[in-house]
Tab-separated table of C-alpha atoms in Angstrom:
chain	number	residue	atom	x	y	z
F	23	UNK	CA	32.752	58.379	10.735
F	24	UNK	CA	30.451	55.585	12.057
F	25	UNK	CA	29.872	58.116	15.281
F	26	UNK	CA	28.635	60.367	12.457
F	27	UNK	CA	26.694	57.733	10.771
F	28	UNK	CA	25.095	56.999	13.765
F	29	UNK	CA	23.831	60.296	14.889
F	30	UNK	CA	22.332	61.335	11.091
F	31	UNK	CA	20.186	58.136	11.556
F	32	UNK	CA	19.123	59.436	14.659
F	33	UNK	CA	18.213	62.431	13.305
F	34	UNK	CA	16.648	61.004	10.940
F	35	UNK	CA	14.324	58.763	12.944
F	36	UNK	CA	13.959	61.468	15.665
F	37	UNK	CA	11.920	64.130	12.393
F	38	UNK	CA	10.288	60.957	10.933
F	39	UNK	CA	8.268	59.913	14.475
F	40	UNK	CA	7.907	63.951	15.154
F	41	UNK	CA	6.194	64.280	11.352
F	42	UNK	CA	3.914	61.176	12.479
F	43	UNK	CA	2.883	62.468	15.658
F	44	UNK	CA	2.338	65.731	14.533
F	45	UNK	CA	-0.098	64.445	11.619
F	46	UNK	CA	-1.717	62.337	14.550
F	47	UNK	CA	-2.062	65.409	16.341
F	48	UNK	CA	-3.988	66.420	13.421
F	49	UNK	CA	-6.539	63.739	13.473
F	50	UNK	CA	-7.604	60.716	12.113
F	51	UNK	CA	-9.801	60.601	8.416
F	52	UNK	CA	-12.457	57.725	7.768
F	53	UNK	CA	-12.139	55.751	4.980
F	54	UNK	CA	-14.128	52.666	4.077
F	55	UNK	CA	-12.524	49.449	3.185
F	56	UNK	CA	-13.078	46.017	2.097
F	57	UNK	CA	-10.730	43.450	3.306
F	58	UNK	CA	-9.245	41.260	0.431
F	59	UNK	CA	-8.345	38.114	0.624
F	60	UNK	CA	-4.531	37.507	-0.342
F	61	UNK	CA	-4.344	33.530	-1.515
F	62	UNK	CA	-0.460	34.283	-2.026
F	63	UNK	CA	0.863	35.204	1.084
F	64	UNK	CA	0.106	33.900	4.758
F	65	UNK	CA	-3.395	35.404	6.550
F	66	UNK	CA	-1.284	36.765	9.519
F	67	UNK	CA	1.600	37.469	7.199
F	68	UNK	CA	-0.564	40.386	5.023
F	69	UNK	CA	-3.513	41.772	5.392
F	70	UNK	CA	-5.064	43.813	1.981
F	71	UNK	CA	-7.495	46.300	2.141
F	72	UNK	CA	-9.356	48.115	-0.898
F	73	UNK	CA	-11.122	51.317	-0.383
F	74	UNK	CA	-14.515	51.040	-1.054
F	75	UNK	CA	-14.221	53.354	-4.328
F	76	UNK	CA	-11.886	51.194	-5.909
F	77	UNK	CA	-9.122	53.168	-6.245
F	78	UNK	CA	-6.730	52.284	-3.592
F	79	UNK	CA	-5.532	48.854	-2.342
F	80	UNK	CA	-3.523	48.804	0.784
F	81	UNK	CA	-1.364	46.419	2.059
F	82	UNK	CA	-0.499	46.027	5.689
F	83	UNK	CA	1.763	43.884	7.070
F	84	UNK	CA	2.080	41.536	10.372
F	85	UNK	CA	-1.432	43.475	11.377
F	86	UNK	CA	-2.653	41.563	14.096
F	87	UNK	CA	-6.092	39.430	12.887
F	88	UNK	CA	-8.095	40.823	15.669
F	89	UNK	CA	-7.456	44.457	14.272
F	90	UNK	CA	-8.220	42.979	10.726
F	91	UNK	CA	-11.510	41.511	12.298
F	92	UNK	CA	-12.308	44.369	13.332
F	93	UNK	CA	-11.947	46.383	10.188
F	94	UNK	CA	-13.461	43.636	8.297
F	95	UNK	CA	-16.464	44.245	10.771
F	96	UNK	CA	-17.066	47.389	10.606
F	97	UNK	CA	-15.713	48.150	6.986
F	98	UNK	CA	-14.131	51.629	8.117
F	99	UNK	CA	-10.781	52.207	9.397
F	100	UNK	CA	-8.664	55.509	10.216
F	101	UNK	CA	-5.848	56.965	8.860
F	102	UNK	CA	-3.086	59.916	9.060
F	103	UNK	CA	-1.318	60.598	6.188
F	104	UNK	CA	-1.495	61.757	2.271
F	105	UNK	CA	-2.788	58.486	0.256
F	106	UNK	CA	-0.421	58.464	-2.901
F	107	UNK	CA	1.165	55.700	-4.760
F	108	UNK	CA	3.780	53.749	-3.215
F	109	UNK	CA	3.502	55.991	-0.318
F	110	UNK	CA	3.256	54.999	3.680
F	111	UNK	CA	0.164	55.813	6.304
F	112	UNK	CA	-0.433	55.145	9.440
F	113	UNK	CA	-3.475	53.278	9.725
F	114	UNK	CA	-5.999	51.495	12.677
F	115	UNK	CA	-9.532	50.363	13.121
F	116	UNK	CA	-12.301	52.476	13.523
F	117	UNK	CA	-13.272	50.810	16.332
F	118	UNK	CA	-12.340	52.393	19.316
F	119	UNK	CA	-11.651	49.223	21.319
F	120	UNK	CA	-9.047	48.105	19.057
F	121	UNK	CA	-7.492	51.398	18.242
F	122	UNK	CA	-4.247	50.709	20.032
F	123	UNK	CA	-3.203	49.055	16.944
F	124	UNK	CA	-1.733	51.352	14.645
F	125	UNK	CA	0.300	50.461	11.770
F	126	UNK	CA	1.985	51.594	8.466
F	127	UNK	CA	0.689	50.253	5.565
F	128	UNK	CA	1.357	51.252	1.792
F	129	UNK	CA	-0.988	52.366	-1.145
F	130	UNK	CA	-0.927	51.122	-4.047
F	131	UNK	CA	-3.234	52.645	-7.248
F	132	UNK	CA	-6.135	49.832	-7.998
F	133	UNK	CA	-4.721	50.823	-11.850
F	134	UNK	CA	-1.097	49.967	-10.955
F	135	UNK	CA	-1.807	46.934	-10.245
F	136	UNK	CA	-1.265	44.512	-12.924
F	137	UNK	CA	-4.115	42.543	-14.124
F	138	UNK	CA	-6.809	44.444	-11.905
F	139	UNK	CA	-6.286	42.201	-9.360
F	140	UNK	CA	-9.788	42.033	-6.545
């Protein structure tokens, strides 16, 4: 049974990198953000990002604060992926020097969000 176990989560791993890469494969969209400060959580610990349109906010977590810099810099990062609520992308700067950090983050709807939090 836990031989069983143990191969389904393999599997399962195995199809979720093989969707990634294949949307990676894909390309990489453009999206401009605005890095928001988070006063309730660590600076390293979580990084927030809101699209510029105000729809989205983002939340990224343990993303190095050079990467963050960098989007914070340049106000554009890159992403693969289907932005929906509650749902994961993979994410990275724009900038090309820093683009070998890529990381999940998740997107929440600006009008989710209790309050309208900025």
């Amino acid at each position: 049974v836990v031989s069983l176990i143990a191969i389904g989560l393999g599997l399962f791993a195995f199809s979720q990198a093989n969707r990634w890469n294949k949307l990676r494969k894909q390309g990489w969209s453009s999206m401009a953000v605005r890095v928001v400060p988070d006063h309730a959580q660590e600076e390293a610990s979580k990084t927030l990002l809101d699209t510029l349109d105000g729809s989205w906010r983002l939340a990224v977590i343990g993303y190095p604060l050079e990467a963050r810099d960098a989007i914070a810099e340049s106000a554009q990062m890159e992403y693969v992926g289907r932005i929906a609520h509650d749902k994961p992308i993979l994410m990275r700067p724009k900038d090309q020097s820093t683009s070998r950090f890529e990381y999940f983050c998740y997107a929440k709807s600006r009008a989710s969000l209790q309050g309208g939090q900025s």
